[in-house]
CSV table of C-alpha atoms and ligand atoms in Angstrom, one decimal:
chain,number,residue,atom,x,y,z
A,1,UNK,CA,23.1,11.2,-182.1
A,2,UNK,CA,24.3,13.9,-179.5
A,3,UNK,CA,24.3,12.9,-176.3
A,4,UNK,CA,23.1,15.6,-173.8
A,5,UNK,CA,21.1,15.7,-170.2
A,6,UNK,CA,17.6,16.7,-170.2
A,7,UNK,CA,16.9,15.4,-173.6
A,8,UNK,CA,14.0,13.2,-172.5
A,9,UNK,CA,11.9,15.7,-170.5
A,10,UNK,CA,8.3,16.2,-171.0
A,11,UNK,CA,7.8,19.4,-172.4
A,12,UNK,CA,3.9,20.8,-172.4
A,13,UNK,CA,2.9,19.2,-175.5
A,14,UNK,CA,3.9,15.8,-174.3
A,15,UNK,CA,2.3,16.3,-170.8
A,16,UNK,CA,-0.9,17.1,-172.4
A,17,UNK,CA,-1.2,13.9,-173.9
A,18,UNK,CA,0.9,11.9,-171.5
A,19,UNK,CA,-1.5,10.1,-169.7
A,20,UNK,CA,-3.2,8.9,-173.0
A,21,UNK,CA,-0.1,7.3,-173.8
A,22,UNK,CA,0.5,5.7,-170.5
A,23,UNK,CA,-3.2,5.2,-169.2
A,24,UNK,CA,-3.8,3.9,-165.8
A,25,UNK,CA,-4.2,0.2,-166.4
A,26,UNK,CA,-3.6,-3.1,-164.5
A,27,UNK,CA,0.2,-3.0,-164.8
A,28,UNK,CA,0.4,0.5,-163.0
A,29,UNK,CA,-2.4,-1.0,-160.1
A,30,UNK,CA,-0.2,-3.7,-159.7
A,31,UNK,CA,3.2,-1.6,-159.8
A,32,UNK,CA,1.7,0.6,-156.8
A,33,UNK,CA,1.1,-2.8,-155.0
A,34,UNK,CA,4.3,-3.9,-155.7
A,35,UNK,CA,5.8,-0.7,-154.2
A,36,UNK,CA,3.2,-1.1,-151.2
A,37,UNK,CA,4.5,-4.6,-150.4
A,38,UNK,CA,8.0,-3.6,-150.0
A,39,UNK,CA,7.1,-0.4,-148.0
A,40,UNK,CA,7.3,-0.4,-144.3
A,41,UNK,CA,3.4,0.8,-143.6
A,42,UNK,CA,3.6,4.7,-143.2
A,43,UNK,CA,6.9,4.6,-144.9
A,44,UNK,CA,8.6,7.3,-147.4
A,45,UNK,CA,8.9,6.5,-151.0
A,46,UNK,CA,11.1,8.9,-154.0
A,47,UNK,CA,10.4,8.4,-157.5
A,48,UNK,CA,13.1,10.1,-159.6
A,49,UNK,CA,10.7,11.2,-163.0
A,50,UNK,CA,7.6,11.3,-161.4
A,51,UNK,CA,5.7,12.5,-163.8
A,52,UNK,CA,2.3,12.9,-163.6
A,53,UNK,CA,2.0,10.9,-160.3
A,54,UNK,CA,0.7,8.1,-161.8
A,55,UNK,CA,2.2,5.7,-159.2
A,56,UNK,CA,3.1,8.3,-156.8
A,57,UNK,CA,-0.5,9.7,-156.1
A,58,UNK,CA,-2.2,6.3,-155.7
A,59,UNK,CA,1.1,5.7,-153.5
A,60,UNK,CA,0.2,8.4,-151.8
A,61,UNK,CA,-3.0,7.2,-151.3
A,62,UNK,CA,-2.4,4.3,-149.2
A,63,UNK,CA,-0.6,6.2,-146.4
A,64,UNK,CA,2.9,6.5,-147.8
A,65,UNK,CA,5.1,9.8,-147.5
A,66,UNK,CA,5.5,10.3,-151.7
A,67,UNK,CA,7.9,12.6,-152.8
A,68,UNK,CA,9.1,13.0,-156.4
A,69,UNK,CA,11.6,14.8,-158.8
A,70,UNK,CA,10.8,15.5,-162.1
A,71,UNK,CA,12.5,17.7,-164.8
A,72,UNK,CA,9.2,19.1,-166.6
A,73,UNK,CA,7.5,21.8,-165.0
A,74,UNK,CA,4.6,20.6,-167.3
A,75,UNK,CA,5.0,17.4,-166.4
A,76,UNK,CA,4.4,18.0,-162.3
A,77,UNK,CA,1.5,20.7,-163.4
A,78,UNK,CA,-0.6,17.5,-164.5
A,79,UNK,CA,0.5,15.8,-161.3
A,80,UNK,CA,-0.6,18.9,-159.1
A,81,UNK,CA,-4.1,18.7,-161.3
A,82,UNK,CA,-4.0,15.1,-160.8
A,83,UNK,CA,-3.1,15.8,-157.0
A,84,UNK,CA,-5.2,18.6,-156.0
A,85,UNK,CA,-4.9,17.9,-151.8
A,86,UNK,CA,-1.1,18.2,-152.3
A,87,UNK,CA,-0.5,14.3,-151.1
A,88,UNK,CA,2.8,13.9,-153.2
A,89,UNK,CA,5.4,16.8,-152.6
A,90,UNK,CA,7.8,17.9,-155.8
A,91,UNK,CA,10.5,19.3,-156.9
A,92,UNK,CA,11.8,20.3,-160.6
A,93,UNK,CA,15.3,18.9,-160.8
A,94,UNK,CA,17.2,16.6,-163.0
A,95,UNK,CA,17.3,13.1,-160.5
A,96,UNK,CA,20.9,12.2,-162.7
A,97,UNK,CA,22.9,15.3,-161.2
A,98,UNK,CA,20.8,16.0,-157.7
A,99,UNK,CA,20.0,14.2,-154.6
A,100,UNK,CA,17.2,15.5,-152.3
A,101,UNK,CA,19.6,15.7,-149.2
A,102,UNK,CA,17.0,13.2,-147.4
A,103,UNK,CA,16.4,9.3,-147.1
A,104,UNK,CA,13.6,7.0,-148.5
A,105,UNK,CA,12.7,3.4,-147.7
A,106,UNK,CA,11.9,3.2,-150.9
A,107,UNK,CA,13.3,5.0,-154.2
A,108,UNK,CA,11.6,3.7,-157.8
A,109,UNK,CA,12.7,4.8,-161.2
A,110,UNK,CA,10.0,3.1,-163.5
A,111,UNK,CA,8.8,2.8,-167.2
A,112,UNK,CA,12.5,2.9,-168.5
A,113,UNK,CA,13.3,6.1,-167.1
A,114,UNK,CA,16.6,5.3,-166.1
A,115,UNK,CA,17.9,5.5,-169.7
A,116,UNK,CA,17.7,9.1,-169.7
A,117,UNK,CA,21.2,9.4,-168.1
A,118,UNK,CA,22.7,8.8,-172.0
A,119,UNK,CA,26.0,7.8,-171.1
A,120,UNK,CA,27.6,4.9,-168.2
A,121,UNK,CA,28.9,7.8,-166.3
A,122,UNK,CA,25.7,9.4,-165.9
A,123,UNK,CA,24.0,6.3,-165.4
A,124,UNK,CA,26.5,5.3,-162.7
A,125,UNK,CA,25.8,9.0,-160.9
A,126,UNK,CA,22.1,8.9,-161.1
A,127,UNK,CA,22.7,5.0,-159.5
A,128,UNK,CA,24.9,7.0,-156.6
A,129,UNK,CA,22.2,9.2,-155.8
A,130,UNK,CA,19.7,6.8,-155.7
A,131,UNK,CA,21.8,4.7,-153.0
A,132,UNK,CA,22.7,7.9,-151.0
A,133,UNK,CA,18.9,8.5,-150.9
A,134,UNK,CA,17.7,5.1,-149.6
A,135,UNK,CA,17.1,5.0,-145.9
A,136,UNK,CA,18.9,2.0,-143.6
A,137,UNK,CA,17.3,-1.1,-144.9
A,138,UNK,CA,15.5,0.6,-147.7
A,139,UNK,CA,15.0,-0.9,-151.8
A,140,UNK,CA,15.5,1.0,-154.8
A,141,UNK,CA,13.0,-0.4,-157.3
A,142,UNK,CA,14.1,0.3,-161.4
A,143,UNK,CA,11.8,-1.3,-164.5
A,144,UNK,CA,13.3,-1.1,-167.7
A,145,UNK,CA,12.9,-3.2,-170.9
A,146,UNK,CA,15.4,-5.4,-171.8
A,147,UNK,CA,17.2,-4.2,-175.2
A,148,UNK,CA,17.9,-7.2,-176.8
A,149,UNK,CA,15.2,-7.5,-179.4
A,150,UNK,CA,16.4,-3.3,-180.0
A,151,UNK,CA,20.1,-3.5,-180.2
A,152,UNK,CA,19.5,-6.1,-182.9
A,153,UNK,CA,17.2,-3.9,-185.1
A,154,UNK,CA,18.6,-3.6,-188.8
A,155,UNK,CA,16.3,-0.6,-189.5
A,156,UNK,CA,14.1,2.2,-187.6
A,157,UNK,CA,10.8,0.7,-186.5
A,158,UNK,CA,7.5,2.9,-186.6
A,159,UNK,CA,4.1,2.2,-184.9
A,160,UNK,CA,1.2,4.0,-184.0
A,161,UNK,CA,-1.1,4.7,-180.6
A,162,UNK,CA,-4.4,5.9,-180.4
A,163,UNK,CA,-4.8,8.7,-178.3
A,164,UNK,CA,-8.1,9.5,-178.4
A,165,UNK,CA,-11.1,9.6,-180.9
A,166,UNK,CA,-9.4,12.9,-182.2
A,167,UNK,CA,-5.6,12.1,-182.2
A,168,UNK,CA,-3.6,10.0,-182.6
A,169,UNK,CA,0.9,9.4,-182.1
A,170,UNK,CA,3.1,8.2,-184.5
A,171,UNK,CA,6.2,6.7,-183.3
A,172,UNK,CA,9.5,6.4,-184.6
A,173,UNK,CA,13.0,4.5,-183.2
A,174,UNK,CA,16.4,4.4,-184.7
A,175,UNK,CA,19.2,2.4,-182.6
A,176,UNK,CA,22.8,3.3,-182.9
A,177,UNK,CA,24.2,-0.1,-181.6
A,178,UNK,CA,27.7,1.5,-181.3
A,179,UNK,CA,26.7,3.5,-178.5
A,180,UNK,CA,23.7,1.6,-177.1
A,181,UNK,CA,21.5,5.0,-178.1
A,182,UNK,CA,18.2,4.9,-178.8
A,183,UNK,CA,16.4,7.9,-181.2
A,184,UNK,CA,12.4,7.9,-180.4
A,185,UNK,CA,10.4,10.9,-181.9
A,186,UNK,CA,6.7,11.1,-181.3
A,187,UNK,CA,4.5,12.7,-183.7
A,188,UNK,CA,1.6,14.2,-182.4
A,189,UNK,CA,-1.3,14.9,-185.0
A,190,UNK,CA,-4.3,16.2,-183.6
A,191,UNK,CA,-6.3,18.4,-186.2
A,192,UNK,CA,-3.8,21.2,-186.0
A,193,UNK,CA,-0.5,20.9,-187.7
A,194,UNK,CA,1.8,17.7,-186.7
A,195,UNK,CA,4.0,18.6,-184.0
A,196,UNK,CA,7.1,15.9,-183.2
A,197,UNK,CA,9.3,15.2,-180.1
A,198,UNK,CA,12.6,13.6,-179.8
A,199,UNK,CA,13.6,11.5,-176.6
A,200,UNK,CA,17.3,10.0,-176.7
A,201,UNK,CA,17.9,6.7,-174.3
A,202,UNK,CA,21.0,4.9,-173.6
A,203,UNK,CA,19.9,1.6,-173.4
A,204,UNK,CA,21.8,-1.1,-170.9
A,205,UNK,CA,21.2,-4.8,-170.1
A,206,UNK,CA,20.1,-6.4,-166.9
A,207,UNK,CA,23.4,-7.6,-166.1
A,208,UNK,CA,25.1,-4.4,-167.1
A,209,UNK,CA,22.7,-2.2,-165.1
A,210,UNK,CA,23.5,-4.6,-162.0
A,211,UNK,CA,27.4,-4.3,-162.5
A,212,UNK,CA,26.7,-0.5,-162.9
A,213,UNK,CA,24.7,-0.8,-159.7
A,214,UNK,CA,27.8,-2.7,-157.7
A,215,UNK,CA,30.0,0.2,-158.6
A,216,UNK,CA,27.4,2.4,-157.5
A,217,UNK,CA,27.6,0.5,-154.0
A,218,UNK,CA,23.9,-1.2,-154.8
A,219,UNK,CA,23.5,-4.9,-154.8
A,220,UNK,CA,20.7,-7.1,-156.2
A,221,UNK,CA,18.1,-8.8,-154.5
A,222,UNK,CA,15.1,-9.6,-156.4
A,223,UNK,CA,14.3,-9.8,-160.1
A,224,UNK,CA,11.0,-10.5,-162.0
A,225,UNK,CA,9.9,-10.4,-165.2
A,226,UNK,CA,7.0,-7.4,-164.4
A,227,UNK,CA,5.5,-6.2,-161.2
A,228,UNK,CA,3.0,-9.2,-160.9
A,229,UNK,CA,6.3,-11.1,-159.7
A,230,UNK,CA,6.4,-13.2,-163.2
A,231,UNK,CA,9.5,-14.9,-162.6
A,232,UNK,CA,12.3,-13.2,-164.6
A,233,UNK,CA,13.8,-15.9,-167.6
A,234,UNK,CA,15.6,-15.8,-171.3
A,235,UNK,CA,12.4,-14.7,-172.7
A,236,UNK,CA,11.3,-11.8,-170.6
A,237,UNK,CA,11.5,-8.8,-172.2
A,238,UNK,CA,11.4,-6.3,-169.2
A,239,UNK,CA,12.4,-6.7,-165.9
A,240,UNK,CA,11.8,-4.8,-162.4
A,241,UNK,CA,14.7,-5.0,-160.3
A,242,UNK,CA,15.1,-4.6,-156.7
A,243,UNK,CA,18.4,-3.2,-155.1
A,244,UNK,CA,19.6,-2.8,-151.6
A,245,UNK,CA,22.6,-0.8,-150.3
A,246,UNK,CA,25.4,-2.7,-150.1
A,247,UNK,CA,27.5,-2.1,-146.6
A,248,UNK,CA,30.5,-4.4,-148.0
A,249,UNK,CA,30.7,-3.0,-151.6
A,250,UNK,CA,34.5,-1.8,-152.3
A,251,UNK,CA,32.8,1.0,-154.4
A,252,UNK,CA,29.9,2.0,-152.8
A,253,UNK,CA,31.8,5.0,-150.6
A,254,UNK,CA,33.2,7.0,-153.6
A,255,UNK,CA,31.9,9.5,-155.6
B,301,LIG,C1,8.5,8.0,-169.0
B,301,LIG,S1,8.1,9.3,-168.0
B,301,LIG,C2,7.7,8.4,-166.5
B,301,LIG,C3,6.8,9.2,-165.5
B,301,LIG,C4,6.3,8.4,-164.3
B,301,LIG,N1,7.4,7.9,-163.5
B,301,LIG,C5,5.4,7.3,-164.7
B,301,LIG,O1,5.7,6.1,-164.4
B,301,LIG,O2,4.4,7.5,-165.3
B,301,LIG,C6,9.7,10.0,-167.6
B,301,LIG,C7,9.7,11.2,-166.8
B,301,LIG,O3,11.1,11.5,-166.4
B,301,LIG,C8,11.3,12.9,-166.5
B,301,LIG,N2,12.7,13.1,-166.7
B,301,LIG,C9,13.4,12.8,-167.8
B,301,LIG,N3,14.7,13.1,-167.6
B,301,LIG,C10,14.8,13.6,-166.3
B,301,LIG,C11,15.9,14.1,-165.5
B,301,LIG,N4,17.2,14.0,-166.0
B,301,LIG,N5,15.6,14.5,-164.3
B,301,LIG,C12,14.3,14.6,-163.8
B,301,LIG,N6,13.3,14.1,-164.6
B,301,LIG,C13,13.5,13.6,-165.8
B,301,LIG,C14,10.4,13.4,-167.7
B,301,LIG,O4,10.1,14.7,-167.6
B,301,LIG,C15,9.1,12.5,-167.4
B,301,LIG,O5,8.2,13.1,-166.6
């Protein structure tokens, strides 16, 4: 598996059918009201990967400032149909290597995005920005699943989502446990010929993502199991993390 930046952006195929395979449901209602909660009211929030605004524009939406970086030209072209009054601001950058030059009270990195930086190093820099971009006082959210049931797979796993009446995605994921990679290609077969995607995540335990937060100069200060506040145990299988700067931190100064 190579290991290179930018390998898990959403090129136009994938934006087409992105919000078919991440359709606005409970857990996103209740991830914009987690956000909400620990916004000051009329507060700024960044999401690094925004996407198609699918938390940012109903963040938006309740009086926040909402900006958001995202890779995918695509990608922010179904937010800007999605966002037609303009309510979230952009920008097309890669969140791993660029800061905005401004401050959030809130920062979020959601649905496992973080594992796009594919190595510690970039995970550590894309951890840096995110604490240079949080205003005094501010939180840095991140959701991720927790690889353990992954990093003990003996062979690639395949399953299947419905995307509409019409089409449907198959799925594929291969581990490389050596290097905590994770190979995911998306088939997309929808009456013309198959077309198939390849995303590459390094994946990284809670514990590991909090030590790579500390050298980053973040420190923890909430954990639960999903954003309904499900308290976080040895069975949960995700986990959405709260961070605050850390003034103390021995690391948190150096880049
Ligand atoms: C799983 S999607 C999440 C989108 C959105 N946050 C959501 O919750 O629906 C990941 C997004 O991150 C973007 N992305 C991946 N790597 C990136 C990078 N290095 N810099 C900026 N955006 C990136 C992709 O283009 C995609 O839009």
């Amino acid at each position: 598996m190579t290991t290179t930046l930018g390998n898990a952006l959403y090129d136009q195929k994938l934006a087409s059918v992105y919000d078919r395979m991440y359709p606005i449901g409970h857990d996103t209602e209740q991830a914009v009201a987690f956000v909400a909660a620990l916004t000051p009211p009329g507060g700024s929030v960044l999401e690094l990967g925004v996407g198609t605004g699918r938390i940012a524009v109903p963040l938006a939406g309740h009086g926040f400032t909402v900006h958001g970086i995202d890779g995918s030209e695509p990608m922010l072209a179904e937010l800007r149909a999605r966002d037609p009054q303009g309510t979230v601001t952009t920008r097309l950058g890669d969140f791993t290597r660029e800061g905005t030059g401004r401050t959030f009270d809130t920062v979020t990195l959601v649905l496992n995005t973080f594992f796009v930086a594919v190595t510690k190093e970039q995970q550590v820099g894309c951890l840096r920005l995110a604490r240079e971009q949080l205003a005094p006082g501010g939180r840095f959210v991140l959701e991720a699943f927790d690889p353990a049931p992954y990093h003990h797979m003996e062979k690639p796993d395949h399953s299947m989502r419905h995307l509409d009446e019409r089409s449907i995605m198959l799925d594929t994921l291969t581990v490389d446990r050596s290097q905590q990679l994770m190979l995911s290609t998306h088939t997309i077969i929808d009456g013309g010929a198959p077309e198939t995607r390849e995303h590459l995540l390094r994946y990284a335990f809670p514990f590991e993502i909090d030590l790579l937060a500390e050298l980053s100069g973040l420190r923890l200060v909430e954990r639960t199991e999903d954003w309904a506040g499900t308290p976080y145990t040895s069975s949960s299988l995700r986990h959405v993390s709260v961070y605050e700067a850390d003034p103390d931190s021995p690391w948190g100064g150096c880049r």
